[in-house]
mmCIF file of C-alpha atoms in Angstrom:
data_model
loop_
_atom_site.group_PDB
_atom_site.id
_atom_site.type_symbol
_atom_site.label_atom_id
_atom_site.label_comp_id
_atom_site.label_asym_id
_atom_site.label_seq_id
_atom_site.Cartn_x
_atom_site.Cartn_y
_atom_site.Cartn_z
ATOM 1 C CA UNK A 1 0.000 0.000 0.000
ATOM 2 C CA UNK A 2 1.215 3.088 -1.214
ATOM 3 C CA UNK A 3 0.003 6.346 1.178
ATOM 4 C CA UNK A 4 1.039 9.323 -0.516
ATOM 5 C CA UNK A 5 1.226 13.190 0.761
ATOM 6 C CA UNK A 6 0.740 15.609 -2.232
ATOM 7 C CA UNK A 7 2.025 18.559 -1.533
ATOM 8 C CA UNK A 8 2.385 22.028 -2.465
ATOM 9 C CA UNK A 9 1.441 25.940 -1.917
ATOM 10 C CA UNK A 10 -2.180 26.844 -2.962
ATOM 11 C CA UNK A 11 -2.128 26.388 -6.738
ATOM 12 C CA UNK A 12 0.510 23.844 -7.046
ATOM 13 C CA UNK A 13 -1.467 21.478 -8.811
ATOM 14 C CA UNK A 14 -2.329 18.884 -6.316
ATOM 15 C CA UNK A 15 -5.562 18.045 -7.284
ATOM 16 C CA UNK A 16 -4.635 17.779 -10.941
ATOM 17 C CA UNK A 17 -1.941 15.351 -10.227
ATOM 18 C CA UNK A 18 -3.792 13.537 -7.440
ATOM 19 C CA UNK A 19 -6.574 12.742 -10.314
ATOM 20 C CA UNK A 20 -3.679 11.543 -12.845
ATOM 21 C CA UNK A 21 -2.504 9.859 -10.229
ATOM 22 C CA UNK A 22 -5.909 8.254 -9.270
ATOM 23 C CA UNK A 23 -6.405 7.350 -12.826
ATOM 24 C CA UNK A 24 -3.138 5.342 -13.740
ATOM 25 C CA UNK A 25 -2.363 4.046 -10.312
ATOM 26 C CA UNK A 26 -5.963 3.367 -8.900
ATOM 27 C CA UNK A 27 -5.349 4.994 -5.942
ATOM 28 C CA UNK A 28 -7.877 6.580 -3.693
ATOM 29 C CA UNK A 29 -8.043 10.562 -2.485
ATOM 30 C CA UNK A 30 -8.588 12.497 -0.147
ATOM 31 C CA UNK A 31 -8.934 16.207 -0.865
ATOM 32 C CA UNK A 32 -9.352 17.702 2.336
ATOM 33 C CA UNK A 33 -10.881 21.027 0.311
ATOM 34 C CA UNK A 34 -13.355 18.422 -1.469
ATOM 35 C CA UNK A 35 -14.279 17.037 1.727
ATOM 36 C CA UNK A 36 -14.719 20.302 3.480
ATOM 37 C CA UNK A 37 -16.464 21.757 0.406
ATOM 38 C CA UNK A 38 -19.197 18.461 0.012
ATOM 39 C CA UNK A 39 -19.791 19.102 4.053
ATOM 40 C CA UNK A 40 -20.522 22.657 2.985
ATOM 41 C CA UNK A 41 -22.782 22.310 -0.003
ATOM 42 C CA UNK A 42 -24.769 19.774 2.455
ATOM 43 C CA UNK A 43 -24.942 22.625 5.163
ATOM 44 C CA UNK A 44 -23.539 19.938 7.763
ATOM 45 C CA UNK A 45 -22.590 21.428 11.438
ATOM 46 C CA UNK A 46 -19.014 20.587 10.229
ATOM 47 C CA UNK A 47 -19.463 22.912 6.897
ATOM 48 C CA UNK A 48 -20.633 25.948 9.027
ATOM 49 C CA UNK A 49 -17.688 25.625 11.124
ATOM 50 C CA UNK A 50 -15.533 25.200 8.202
ATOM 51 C CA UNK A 51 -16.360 27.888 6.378
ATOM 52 C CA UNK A 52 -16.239 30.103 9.254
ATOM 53 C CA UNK A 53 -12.369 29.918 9.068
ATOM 54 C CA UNK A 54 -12.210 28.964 5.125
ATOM 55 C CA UNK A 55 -13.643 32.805 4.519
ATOM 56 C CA UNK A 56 -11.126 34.107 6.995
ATOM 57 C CA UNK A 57 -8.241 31.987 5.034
ATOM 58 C CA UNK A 58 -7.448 30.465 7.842
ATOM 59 C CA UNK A 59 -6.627 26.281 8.643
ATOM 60 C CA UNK A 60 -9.262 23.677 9.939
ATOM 61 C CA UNK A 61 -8.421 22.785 13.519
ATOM 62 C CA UNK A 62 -6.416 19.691 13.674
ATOM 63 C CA UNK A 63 -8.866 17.391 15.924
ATOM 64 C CA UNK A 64 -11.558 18.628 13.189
ATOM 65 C CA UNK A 65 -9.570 17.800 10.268
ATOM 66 C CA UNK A 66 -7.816 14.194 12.064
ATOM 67 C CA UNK A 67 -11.410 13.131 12.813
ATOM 68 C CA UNK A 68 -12.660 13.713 9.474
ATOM 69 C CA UNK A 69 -9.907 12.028 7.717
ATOM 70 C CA UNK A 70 -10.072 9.265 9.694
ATOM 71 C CA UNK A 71 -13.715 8.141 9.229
ATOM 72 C CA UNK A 72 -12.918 8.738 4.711
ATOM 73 C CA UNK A 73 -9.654 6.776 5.044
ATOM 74 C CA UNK A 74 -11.296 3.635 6.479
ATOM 75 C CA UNK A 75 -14.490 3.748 4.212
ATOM 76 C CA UNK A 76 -11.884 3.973 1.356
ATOM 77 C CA UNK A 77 -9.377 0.844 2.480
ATOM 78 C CA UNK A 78 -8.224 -1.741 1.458
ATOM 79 C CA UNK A 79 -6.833 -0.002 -1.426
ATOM 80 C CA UNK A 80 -3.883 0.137 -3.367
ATOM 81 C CA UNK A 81 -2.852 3.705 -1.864
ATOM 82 C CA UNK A 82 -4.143 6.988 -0.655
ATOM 83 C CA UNK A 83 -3.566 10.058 -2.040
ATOM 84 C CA UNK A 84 -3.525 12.896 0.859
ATOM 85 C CA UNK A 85 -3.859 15.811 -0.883
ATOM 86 C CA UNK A 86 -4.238 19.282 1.518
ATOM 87 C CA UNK A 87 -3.363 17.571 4.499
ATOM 88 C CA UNK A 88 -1.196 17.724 6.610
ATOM 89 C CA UNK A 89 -0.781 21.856 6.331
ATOM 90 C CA UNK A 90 0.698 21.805 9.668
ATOM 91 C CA UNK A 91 3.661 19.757 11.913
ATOM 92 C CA UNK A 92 1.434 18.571 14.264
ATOM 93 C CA UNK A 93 -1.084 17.333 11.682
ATOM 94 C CA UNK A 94 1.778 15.312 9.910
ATOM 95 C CA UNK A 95 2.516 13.753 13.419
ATOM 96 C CA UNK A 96 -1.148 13.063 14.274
ATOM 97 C CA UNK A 97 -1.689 11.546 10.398
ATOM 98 C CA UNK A 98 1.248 9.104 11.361
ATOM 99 C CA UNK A 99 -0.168 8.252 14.334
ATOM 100 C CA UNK A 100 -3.401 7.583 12.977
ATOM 101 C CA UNK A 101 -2.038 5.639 10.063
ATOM 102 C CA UNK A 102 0.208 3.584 12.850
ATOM 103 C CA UNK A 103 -3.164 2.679 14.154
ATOM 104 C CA UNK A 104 -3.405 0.582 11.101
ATOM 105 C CA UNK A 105 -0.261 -0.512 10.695
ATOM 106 C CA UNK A 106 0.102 1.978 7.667
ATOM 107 C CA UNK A 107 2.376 4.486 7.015
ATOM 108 C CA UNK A 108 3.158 7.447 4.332
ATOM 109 C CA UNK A 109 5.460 6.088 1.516
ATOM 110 C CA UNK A 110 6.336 9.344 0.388
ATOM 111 C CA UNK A 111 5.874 13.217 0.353
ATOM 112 C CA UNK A 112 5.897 14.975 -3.263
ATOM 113 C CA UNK A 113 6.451 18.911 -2.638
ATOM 114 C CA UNK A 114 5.007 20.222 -5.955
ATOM 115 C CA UNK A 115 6.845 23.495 -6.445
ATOM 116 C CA UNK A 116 5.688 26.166 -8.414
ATOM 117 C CA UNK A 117 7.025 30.516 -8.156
ATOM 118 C CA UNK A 118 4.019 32.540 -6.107
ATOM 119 C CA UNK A 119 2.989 34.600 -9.728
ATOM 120 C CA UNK A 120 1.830 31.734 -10.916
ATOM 121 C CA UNK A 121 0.349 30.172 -8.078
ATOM 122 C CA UNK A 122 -1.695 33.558 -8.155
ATOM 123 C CA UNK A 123 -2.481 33.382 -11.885
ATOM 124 C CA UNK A 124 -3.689 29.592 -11.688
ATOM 125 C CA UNK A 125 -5.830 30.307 -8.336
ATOM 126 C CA UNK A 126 -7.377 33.844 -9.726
ATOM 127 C CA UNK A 127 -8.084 31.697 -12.698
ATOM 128 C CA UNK A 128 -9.151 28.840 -10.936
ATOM 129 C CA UNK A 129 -11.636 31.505 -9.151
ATOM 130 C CA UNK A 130 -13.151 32.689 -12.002
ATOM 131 C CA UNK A 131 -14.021 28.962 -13.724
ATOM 132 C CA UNK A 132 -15.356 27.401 -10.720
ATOM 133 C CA UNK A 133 -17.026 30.556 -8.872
ATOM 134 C CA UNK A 134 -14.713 29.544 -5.608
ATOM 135 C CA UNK A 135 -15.212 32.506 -3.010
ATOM 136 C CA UNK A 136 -11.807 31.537 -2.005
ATOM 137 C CA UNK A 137 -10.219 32.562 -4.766
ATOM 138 C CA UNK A 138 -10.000 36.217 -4.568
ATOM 139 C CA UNK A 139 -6.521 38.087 -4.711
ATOM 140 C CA UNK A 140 -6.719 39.157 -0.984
ATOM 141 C CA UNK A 141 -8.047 35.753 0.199
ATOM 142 C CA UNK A 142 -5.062 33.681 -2.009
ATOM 143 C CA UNK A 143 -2.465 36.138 -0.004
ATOM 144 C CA UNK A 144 -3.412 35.296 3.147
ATOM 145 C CA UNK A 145 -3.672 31.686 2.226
ATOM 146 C CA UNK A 146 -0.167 32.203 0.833
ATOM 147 C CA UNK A 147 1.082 33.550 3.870
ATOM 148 C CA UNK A 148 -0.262 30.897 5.825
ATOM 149 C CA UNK A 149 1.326 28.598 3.794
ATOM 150 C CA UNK A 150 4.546 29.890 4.067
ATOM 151 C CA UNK A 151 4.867 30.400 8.169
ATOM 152 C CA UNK A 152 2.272 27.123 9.296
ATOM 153 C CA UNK A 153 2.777 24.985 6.283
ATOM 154 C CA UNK A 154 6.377 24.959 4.953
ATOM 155 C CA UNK A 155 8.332 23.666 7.371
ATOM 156 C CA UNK A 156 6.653 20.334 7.092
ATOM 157 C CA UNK A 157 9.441 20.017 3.778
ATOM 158 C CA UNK A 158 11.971 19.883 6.894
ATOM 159 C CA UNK A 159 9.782 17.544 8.983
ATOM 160 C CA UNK A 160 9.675 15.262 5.975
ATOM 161 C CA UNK A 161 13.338 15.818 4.866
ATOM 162 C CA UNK A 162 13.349 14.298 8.242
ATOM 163 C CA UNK A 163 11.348 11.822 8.214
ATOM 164 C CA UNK A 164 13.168 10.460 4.801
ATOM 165 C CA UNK A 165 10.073 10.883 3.155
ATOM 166 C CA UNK A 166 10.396 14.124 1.080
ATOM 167 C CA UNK A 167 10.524 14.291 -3.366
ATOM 168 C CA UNK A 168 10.589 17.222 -4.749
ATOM 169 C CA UNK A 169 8.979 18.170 -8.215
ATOM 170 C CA UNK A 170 9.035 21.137 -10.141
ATOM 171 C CA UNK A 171 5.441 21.762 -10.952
ATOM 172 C CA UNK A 172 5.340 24.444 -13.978
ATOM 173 C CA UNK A 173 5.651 23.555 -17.669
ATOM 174 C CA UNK A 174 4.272 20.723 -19.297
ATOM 175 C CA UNK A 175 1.357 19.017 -17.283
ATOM 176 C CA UNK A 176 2.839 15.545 -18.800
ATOM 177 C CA UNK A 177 6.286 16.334 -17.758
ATOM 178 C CA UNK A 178 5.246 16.970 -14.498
ATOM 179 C CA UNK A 179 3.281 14.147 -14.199
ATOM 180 C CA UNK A 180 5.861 11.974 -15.702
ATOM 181 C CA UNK A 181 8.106 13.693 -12.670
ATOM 182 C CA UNK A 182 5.675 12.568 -10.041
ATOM 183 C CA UNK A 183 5.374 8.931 -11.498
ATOM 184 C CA UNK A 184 9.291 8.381 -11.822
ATOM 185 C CA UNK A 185 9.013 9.112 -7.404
ATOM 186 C CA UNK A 186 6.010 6.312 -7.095
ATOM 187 C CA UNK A 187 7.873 4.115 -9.300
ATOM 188 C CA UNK A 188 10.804 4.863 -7.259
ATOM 189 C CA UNK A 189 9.199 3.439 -4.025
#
C-alpha cells in the first residue's frame, strides 16, 4: 500500500496530479478542500464551522480535520494507496496523520512537494476563481492563504526531509512532464 502526501502551496497542482494519479495508479483521495467543500454544499454542522475559518483563510483545527480524515480513510481501504492531498498543512497534523495511520499498521510512503514561483500560483488560483465561482479565490483571500502557507505549512518540507520521506517536483511547464516527474518518485518506491 502506497500512502502518498501531495504537496504544495495553494495552486501547485495537487488536485490535478492527485486525479492523474488516481487514474493510472488506482489509488484513492482524499482532498481535504473536497471534503470540506461536500460538508458545505450539504450545510452539515461541520461545513458551518468550516467555512467560518475557510472565509477568513485560515486552517481547519487539527482534531476537526484528524477526525474527518479518519472516518474517509477507512471507508476507502483496502486499497492500493491513498492520495492525501491538503493535508497535513501543519507539523502537528503530519505527526497526528502518522499516528493515525500507525493505528493501522500503515504508514506514508512518500511526500511529493510540488513546487511552483508565487505569480503563478496567483495566476492559476485567480483563474481557478473565475471557472469554478470559488469565493476563495480572490486576490486578498489567495495572499493570506499564501502567507499561511509559508509560516504554518512549509516547514513540514523539513519535517519530511526528516522523516526520509520528502521528493521534490518542479510543478510548472508541461502538465505531462510533471506528471511523468511525479510517477518516476512512485515508481521509485
Amino acid at each position: 500500500m502506497k500512502n502518498l502526501v501531495i504537496f504544495g502551496a495553494p495552486g501547485s497542482g495537487k488536485g490535478t496530479q492527485s486525479d492523474l494519479l488516481v487514474a493510472k495508479y488506482g489509488f484513492r483521495h482524499i482532498s481535504t478542500g473536497d471534503v470540506l467543500r461536500a460538508e458545505i454544499k450539504q450545510g452539515t454542522e461541520l461545513g458551518r464551522t468550516a467555512q467560518q475559518f475557510i472565509d477568513k483563510g485560515q486552517l481547519i483545527p487539527d482534531e476537526l480535520m484528524i477526525e474527518i480524515l479518519a472516518s474517509v480513510y477507512d471507508s476507502l481501504c483496502p486499497c492500493e494507496g491513498v492520495i492525501f492531498d491538503g493535508f497535513p498543512r501543519t507539523i502537528p497534523q503530519a505527526e497526528a496523520l502518522k499516528k493515525m495511520l500507525a493505528e493501522r499498521g500503515h504508514s506514508v510512503a512518500a511526500m511529493i512537494e510540488l513546487y511552483a514561483p508565487e505569480d503563478i500560483l496567483m495566476a492559476r488560483l485567480l483563474n481557478r476563481g473565475k471557472e469554478q465561482g470559488r469565493s476563495d479565490d480572490n486576490e486578498e483571500t489567495i495572499n493570506k492563504r499564501l502567507a499561511v502557507y509559508h509560516t504554518q505549512t512549509a516547514p513540514l518540507i523539513d519535517w519530511y526531509k526528516a522523516e526520509g520521506l520528502h521528493h521534490y517536483v518542479k510543478s510548472y511547464g508541461v502538465l505531462e512532464e510533471i506528471f511523468a516527474d511525479v510517477c518516476k518518485v512512485i515508481d521509485s518506491l
